XYZ file of C-alpha atoms in Angstrom:
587
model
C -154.746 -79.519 100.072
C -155.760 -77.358 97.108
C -153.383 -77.389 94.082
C -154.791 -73.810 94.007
C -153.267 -72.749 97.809
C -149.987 -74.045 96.434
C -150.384 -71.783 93.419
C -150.482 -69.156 95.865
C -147.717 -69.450 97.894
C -145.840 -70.545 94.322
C -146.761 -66.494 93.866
C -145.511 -65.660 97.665
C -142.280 -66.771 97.309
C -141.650 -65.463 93.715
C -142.074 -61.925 95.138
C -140.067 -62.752 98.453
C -136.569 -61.586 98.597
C -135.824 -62.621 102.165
C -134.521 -66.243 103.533
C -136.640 -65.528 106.857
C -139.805 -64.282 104.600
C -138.742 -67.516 102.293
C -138.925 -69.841 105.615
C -141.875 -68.258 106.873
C -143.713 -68.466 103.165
C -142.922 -72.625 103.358
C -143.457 -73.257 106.763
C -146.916 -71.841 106.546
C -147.378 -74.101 103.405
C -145.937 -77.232 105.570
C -148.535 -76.282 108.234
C -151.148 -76.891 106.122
C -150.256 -80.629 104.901
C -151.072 -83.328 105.785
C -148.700 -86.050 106.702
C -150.134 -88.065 103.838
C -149.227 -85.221 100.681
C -145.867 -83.512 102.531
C -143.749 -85.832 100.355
C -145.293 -84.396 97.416
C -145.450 -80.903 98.109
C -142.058 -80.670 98.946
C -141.449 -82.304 95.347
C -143.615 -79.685 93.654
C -141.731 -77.214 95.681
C -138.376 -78.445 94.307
C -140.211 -78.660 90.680
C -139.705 -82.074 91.327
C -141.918 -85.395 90.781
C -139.809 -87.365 92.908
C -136.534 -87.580 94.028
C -133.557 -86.671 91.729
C -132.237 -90.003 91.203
C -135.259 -91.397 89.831
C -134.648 -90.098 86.599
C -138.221 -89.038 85.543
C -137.766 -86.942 83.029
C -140.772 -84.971 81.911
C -138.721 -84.922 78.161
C -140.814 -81.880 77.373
C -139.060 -78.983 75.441
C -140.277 -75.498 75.367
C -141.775 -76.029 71.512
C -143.675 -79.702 72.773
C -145.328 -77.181 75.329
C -146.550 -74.483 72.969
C -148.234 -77.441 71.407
C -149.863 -77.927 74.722
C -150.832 -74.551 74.895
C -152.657 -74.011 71.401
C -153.878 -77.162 72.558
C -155.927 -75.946 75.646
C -155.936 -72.539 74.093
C -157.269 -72.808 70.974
C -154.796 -69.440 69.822
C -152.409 -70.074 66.705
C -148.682 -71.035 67.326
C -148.215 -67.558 65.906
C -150.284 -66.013 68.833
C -148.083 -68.219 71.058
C -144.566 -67.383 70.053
C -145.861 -63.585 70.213
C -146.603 -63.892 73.391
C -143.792 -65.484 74.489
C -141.057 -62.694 72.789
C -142.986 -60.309 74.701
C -143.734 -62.189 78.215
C -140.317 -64.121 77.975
C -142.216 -67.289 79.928
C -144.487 -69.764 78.732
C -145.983 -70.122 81.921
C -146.818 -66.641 81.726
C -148.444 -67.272 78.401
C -150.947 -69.773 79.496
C -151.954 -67.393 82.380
C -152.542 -65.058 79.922
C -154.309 -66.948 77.754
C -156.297 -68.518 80.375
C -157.331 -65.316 82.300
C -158.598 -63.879 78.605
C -160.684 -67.117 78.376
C -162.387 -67.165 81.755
C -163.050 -62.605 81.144
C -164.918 -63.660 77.845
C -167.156 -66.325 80.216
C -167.392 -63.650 82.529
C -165.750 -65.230 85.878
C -164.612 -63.148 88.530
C -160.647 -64.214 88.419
C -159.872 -64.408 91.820
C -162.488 -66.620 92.744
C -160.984 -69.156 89.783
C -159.815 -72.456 91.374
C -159.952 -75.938 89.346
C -160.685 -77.874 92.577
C -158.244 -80.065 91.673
C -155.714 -81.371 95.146
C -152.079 -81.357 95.269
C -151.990 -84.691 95.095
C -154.385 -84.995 91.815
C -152.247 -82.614 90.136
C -149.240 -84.409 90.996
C -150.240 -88.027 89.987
C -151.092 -86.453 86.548
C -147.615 -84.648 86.001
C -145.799 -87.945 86.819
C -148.030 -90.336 84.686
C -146.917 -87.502 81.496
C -143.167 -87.780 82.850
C -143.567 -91.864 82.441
C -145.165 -91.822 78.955
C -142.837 -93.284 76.260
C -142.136 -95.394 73.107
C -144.016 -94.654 69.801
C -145.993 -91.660 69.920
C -145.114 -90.175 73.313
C -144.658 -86.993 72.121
C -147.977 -86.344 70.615
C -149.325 -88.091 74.278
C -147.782 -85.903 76.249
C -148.543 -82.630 74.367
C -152.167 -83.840 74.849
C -152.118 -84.863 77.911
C -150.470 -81.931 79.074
C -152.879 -79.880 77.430
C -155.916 -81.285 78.901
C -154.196 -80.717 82.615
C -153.594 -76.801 82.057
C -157.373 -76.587 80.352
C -158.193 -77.694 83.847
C -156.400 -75.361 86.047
C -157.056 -71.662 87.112
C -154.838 -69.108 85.220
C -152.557 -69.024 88.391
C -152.312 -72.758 88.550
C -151.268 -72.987 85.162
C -148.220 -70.267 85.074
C -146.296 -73.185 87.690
C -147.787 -75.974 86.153
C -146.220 -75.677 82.700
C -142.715 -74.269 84.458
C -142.417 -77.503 85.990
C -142.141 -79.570 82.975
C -139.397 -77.096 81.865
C -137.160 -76.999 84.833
C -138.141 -73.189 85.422
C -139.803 -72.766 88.707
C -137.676 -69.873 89.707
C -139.209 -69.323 93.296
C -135.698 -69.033 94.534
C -135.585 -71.764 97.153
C -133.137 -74.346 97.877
C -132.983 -77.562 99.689
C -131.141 -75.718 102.818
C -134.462 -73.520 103.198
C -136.518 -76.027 102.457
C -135.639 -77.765 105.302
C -135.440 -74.996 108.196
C -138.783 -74.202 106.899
C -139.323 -78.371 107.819
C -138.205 -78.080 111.063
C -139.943 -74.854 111.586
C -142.829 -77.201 111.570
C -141.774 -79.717 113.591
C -139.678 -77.910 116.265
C -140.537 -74.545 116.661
C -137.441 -73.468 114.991
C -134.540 -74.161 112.788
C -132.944 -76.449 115.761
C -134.137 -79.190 114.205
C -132.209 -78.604 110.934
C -128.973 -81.008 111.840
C -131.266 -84.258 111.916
C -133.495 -83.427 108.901
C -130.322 -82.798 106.740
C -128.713 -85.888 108.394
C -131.045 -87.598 107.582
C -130.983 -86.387 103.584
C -127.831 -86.896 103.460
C -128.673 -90.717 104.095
C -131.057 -91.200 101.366
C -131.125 -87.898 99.378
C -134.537 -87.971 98.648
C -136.388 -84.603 101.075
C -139.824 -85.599 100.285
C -139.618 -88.809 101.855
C -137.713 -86.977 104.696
C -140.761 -84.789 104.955
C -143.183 -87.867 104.845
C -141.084 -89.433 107.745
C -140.505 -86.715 109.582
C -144.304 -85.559 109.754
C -145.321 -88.754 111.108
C -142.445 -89.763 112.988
C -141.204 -86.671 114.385
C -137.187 -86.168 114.466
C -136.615 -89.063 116.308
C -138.627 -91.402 113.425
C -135.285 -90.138 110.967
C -133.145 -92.325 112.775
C -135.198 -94.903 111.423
C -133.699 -93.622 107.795
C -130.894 -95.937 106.425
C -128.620 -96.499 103.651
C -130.172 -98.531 101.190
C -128.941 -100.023 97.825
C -130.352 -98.506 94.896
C -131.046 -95.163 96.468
C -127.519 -92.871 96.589
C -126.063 -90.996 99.289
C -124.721 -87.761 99.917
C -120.553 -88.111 99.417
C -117.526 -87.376 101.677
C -115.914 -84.391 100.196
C -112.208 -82.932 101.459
C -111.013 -80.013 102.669
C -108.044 -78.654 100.863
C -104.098 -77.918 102.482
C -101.363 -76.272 100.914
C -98.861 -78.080 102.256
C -97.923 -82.335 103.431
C -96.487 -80.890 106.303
C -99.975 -79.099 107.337
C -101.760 -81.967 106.285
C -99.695 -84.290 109.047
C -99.924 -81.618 111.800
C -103.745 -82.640 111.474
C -103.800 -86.181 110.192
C -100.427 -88.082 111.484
C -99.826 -91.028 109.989
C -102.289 -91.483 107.815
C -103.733 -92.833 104.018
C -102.444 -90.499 100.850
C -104.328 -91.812 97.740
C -103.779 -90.423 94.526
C -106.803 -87.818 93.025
C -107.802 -88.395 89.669
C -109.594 -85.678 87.143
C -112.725 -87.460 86.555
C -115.768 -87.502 87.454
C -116.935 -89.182 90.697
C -118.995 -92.383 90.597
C -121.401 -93.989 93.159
C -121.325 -97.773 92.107
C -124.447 -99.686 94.077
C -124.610 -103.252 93.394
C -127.440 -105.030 94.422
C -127.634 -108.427 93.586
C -126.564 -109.309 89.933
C -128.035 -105.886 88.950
C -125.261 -102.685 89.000
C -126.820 -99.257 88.911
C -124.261 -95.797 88.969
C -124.580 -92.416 90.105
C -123.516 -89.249 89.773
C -122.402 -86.676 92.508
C -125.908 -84.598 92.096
C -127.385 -87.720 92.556
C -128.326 -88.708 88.912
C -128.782 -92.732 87.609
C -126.038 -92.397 84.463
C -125.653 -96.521 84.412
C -126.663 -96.558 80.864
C -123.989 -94.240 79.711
C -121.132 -96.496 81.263
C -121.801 -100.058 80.206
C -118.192 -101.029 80.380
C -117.810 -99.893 84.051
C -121.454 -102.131 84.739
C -119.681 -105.157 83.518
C -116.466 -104.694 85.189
C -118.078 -104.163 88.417
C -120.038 -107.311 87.579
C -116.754 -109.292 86.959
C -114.302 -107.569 89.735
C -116.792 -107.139 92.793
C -117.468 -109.954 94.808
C -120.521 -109.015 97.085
C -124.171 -109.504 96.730
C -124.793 -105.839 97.988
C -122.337 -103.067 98.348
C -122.144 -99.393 97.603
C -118.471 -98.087 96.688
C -117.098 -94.398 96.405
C -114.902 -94.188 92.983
C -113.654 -92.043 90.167
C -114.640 -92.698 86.264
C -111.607 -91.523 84.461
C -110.899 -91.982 80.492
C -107.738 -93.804 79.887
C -105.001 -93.317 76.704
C -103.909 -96.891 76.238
C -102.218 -96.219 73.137
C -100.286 -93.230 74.909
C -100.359 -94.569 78.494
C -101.553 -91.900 80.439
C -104.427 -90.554 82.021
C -106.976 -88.304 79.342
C -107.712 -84.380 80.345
C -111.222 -83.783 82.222
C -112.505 -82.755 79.337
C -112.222 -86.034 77.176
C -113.376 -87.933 79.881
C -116.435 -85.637 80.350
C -117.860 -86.760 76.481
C -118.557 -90.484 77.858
C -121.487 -88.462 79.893
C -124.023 -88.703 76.933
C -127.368 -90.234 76.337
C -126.798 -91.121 72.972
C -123.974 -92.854 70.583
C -123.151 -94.315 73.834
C -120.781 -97.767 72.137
C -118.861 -95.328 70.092
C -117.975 -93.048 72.961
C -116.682 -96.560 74.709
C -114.398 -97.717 72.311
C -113.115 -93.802 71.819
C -112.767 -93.306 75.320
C -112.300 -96.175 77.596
C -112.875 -95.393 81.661
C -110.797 -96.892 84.198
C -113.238 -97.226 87.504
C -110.927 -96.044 90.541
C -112.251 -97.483 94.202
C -111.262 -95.513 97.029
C -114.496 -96.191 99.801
C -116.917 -99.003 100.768
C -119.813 -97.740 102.532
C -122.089 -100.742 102.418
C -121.737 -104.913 101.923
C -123.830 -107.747 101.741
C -126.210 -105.963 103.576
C -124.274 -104.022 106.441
C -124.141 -100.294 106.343
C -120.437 -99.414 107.171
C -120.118 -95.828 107.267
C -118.981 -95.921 111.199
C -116.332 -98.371 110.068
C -113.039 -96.521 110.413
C -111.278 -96.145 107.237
C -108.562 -98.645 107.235
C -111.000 -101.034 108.335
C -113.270 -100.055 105.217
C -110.606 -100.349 102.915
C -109.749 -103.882 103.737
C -112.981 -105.123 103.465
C -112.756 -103.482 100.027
C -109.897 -105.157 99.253
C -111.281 -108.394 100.505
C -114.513 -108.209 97.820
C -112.264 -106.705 95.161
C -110.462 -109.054 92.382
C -107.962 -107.103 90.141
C -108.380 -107.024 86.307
C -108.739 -104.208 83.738
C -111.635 -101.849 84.086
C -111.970 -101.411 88.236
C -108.485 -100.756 89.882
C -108.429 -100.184 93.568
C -106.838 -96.253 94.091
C -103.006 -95.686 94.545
C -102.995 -95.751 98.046
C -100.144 -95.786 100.820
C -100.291 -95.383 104.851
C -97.421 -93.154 106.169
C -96.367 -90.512 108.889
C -93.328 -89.358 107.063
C -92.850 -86.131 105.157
C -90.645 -87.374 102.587
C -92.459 -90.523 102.014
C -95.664 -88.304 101.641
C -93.497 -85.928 99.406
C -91.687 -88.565 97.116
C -95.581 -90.341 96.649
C -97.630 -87.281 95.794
C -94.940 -85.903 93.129
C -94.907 -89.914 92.122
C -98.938 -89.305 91.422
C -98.598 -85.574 89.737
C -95.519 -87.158 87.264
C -98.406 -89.642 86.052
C -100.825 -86.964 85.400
C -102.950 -86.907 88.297
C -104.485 -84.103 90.415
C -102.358 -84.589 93.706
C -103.044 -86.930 96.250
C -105.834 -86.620 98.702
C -104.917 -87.652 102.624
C -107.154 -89.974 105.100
C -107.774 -89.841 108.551
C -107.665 -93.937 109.336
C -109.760 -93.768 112.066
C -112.566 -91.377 110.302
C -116.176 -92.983 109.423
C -117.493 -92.193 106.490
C -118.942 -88.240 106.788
C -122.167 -88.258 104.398
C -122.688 -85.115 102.833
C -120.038 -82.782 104.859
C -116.784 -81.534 103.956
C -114.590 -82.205 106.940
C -110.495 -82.450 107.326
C -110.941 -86.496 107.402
C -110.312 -86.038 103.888
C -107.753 -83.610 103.029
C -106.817 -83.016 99.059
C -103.088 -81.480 98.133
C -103.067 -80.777 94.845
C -99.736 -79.134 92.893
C -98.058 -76.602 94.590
C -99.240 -73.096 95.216
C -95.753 -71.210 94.970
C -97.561 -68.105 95.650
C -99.959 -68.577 93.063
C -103.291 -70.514 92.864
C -103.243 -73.619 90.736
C -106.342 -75.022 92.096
C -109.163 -74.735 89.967
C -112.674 -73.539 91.494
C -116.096 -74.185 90.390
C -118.119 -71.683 90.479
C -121.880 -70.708 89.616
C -123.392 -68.826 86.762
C -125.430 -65.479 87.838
C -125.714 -63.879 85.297
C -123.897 -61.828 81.938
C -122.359 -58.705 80.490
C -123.332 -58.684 76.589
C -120.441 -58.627 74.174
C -118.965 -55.263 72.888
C -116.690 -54.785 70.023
C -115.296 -57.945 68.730
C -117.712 -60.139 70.921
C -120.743 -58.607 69.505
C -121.418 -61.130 67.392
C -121.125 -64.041 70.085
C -123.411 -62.281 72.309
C -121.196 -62.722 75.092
C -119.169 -60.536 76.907
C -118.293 -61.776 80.649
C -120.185 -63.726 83.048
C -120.733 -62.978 86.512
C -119.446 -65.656 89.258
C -120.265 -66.764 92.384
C -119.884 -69.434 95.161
C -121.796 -71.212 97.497
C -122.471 -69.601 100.766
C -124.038 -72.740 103.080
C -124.747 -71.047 105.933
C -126.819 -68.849 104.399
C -128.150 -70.670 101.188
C -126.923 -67.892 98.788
C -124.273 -67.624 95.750
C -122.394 -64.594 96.447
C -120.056 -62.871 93.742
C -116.296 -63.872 93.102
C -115.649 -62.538 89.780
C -116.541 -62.052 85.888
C -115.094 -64.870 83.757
C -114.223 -63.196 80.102
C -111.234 -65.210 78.418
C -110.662 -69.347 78.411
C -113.768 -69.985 75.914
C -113.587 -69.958 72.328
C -116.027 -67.825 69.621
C -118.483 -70.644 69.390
C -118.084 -71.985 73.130
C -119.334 -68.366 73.459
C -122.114 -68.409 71.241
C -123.365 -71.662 72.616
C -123.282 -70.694 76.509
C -125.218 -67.196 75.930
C -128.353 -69.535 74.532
C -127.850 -71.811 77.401
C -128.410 -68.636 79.499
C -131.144 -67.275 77.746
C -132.878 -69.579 78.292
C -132.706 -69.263 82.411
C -132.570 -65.461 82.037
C -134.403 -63.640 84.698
C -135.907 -60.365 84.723
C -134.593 -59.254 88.305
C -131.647 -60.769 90.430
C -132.421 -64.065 91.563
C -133.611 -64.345 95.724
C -130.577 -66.191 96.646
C -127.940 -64.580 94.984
C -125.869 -61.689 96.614
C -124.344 -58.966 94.370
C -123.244 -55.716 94.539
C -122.250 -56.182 90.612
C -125.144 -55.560 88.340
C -124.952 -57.453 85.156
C -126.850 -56.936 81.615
C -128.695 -60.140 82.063
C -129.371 -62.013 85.606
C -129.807 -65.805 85.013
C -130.852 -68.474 87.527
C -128.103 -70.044 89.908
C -128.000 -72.969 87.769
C -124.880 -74.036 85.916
C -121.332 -74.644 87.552
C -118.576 -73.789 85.660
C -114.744 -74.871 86.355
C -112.606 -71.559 85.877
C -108.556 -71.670 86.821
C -107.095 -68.282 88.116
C -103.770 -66.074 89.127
C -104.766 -65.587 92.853
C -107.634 -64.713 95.137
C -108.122 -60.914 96.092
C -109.675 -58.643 98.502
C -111.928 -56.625 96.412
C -115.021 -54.038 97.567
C -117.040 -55.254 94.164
C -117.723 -58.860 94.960
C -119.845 -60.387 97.976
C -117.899 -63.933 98.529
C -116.646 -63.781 102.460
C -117.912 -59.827 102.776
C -119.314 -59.997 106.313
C -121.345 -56.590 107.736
C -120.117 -54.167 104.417
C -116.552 -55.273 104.511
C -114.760 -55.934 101.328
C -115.389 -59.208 99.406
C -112.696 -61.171 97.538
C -112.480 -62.569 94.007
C -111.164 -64.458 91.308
C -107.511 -62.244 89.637
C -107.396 -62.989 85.959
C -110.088 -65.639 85.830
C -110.275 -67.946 82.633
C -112.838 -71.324 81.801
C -111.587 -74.316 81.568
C -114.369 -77.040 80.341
C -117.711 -76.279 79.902
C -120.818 -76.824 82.240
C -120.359 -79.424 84.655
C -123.497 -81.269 83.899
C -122.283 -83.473 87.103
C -122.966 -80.412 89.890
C -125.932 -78.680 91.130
C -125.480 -75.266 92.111
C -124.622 -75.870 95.591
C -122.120 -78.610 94.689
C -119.652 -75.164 93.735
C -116.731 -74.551 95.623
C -118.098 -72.451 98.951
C -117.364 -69.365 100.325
C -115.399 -71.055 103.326
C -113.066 -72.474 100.505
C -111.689 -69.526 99.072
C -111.204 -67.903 102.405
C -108.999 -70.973 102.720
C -107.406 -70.470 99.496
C -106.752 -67.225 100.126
C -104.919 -68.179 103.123
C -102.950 -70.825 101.842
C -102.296 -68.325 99.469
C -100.703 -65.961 101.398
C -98.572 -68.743 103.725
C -97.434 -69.847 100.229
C -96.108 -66.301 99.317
C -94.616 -65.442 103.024
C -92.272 -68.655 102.541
């Protein structure tokens, strides 16, 4: 295929504001691929060069790439950063520059193509993403140069987004894949397996590549493998131990930590970590490495834990936030020593080279106790097995009195559910008393510029959303104006500017217009009074009836670099909140 027919539907789906146009848009592209470049394109289509634990980072900023553009421009970095005020996209500015270029050599623009395939263009993004050591800046401005001097002005608007992380077609994994099965099926039947099957290896291109050759039957074939990270379990929530053992019985109650969650794969002597979105962060966390070295008996095994920083000089457990600075790519021993992690186990999904998911859960824990050998920096999770509401009671205020979230109940006959929220796991946290003291993480869509005293900051609310996964959109909950301080201000409004968008995003659902729309990017924690019915937000508003949102909102953290978008807390979540809620209050 033609890099130049994926420019085009690039185009289509920019100025498509439907899912079902979106599908249609994709499916036509998927049509038109061979089995041998599907992987790829459904990279590109992601912005992607591969899948996102790889780690290829293209490590090219927006002033590296006006570089490239005088580069295969010739204009002055004065030209460029004119341009750019006014056009507010540097893909847009090579375009521009380009299409000015090909008037003065007097070619007809829509008959401008650089001939180049998918898969040409592709190789040559990833072999710019892999240049480093001395130098590699200058390479890569040059080398990126000499790619967009080759492409058509169309080509080149998507071609230097990538790099930047600023595709903005408004297309996310869930539509990515209907549009797959589309393909393959007919119709969006075939959706369950395909994301199944993701789930298993979290890489869709190679889902694609599988699934174009194989058919859905041929994803079966896809297995957990060391190395490459899964989609986690995640848990409903209760508001109450006696709901949860009305569903569970007698069951596991382990204590829930404030940290961030791990994916530890060991794979001979070699230990590698992920995050929940699926990035490799082993470098940052050389202490956990070697304790999982020294504490983990197995030749291969993936385990399910929680990173948490640990106050040895106070005792206690450290606040999300401190334990959220060891997540850096630099001054990496000094953020050790300041902030030791303790590595809490709670799952075993794979050993020595068995995949274990279908194990029930008791069964996985003892063979996790069985590979595990106690010392300082890996602790197995506070963990008992009862039926009895006091027991239950007595251990999860045991676990909130030493600082912890709450507890989080286990079905002990459950497998392992990859990628799905399901009441298996079921997390209590403090008690609702009428009010909501869970916090919620929601998504960034946008901003309301500061008035009076928050002028100067820039900054005056932002508008919220949630996850809607049935239909692959982030509709409204709220705008967030108090928990962050003058600067934390300051800093997130350049954070947005720079994934500001001209019109509301494709996937997001508002009947709230702000100053400033931004991509569905960032995932922010905020805490609030209560959950209310409310005609001005979208989250749970089925056929024009009211919405609810977020009372009295405020921030706590900052972006949670550790969530994508659709990691936020979903629609179906606060509709449970808001029910617990409301039991809460009745008693």
């Amino acid at each position: 295929m033609l890099f130049s027919n994926l420019a085009v539907t690039y185009s289509k789906l920019e100025a498509t504001t439907s899912k079902k146009g979106l599908i249609s848009i994709l499916a036509s592209l998927f049509e038109n691929s061979t089995k041998e470049e599907i992987g790829k394109v459904v990279y590109l289509i992601r912005g992607k060069i591969g899948p996102d634990y790889e780690t290829l980072d293209f490590g090219i900023g927006e002033k590296m790439m006006e570089q490239s553009i005088i580069e295969c421009s010739g204009r002055s970095l004065a030209e460029v950063r004119s341009r750019y005020k006014s056009l507010g996209d540097l893909g847009l500015v090579a375009e521009t520059f380009l299409k000015e270029r090909a008037r003065k050599r007097i070619i007809r623009l829509e008959d401008m193509s650089s001939g180049l395939e998918v898969s040409e263009v592709f190789e040559e993004l990833k072999k710019i993403a892999k240049v480093s050591g001395e130098g590699s800046q200058d390479k890569k401005i040059k080398m990126m140069g000499r790619l967009i001097s080759r492409l058509s002005p169309l080509e080149a608007r998507y071609v230097v987004r990538i790099p930047l992380g600023r595709l903005r077609l408004g297309v996310g994994e869930p539509t990515i894949m209907d549009a797959l099965s589309v393909v393959v099926v007919g119709d969006v039947s075939g959706r369950r397996a395909i994301e199944r099957a993701y789930n298993v290896c979290s890489d869709l291109g190679l889902v694609a590549s599988v699934l174009f050759r194989d058919g859905l039957e041929g994803l079966e074939n896809i297995r957990i493998e060391p190395g490459k990270p899964v989609k986690p379990a995640l848990a409903m929530r209760a508001a109450s131990v006696e709901e949860i053992l009305d569903r569970l019985g007698r069951c596991a109650v382990e204590g829930k930590y404030d940290g961030f969650r791990c994916q530890v794969h060991v794979i001979e002597n070699e230990v590698k970590i992920f995050s929940r979105n699926m990035e490799e962060t082993t470098s940052m966390f050389p202490d956990l490495v070697e304790g999982v070295k020294k504490q983990i008996s197995a030749k291969s095994a993936i385990l399910d834990a929680e990173a948490i920083s640990y106050d040895a000089v106070l005792e206690h457990f450290s606040p999300f936030q401190i334990t959220m600075r060891r997540k850096r790519k630099y001054g990496i021993e000094e953020a050790k020593l300041a902030h030791p992690l303790k590595l809490f186990v709670f799952d075993l999904l794979y050993v020595n080279g068995k995949e274990i998911v279908m194990e029930r859960n008791e069964e996985r824990f003892r063979i996790l106790e069985r590979i595990y050998k106690e010392d300082e920096v890996v602790k197995l999770v506070d963990r008992i097995v009862t039926g009895d509401k006091d027991e239950f009671r007595k251990w999860f205020e045991l676990m909130v009195s030493r600082g912890l979230e709450g507890v989080i109940a286990k079905d002990l006959d459950a497998p392992y559910t990859l990628g799905e929220r399901k009441y298996s796991w079921i997390k209590l946290k403090r008690s609702y008393r009428g009010k909501l003291e869970d916090t919620i993480d929601v998504v960034i869509v946008g901003y309301l510029k500061g008035r009076g005293r928050r002028v100067r900051q820039g900054l005056g609310a932002i508008l919220t959303a949630v996850y809607n996964d049935e239909k692959d959109t982030f509709d409204t909950v709220g705008k967030v104006g108090s928990g962050l301080t003058e600067k934390g201000m300051a800093e997130l409004r350049e954070e947005l500017d720079r994934i500001a968008v001209d019109e509301k995003p494709v996937r997001v659902n508002s009947k709230t217009e702000p100053d400033v729309w931004v991509e569905p990017m960032y995932v922010i924690t905020v805490i609030a009074d209560e959950i209310t019915k409310s005609p001005n937000y979208t989250a749970g508003a089925e056929d024009g009836e009211t919405g609810y949102s977020l009372r009295f909102p405020r921030v706590i953290g900052y972006i949670r670099e550790d969530k994508n978008a659709e990691d936020a807390t979903t629609v179906k979540e606060i509709l449970d909140l808001y029910k617990m809620q409301k039991r809460a209050k009745l008693k």
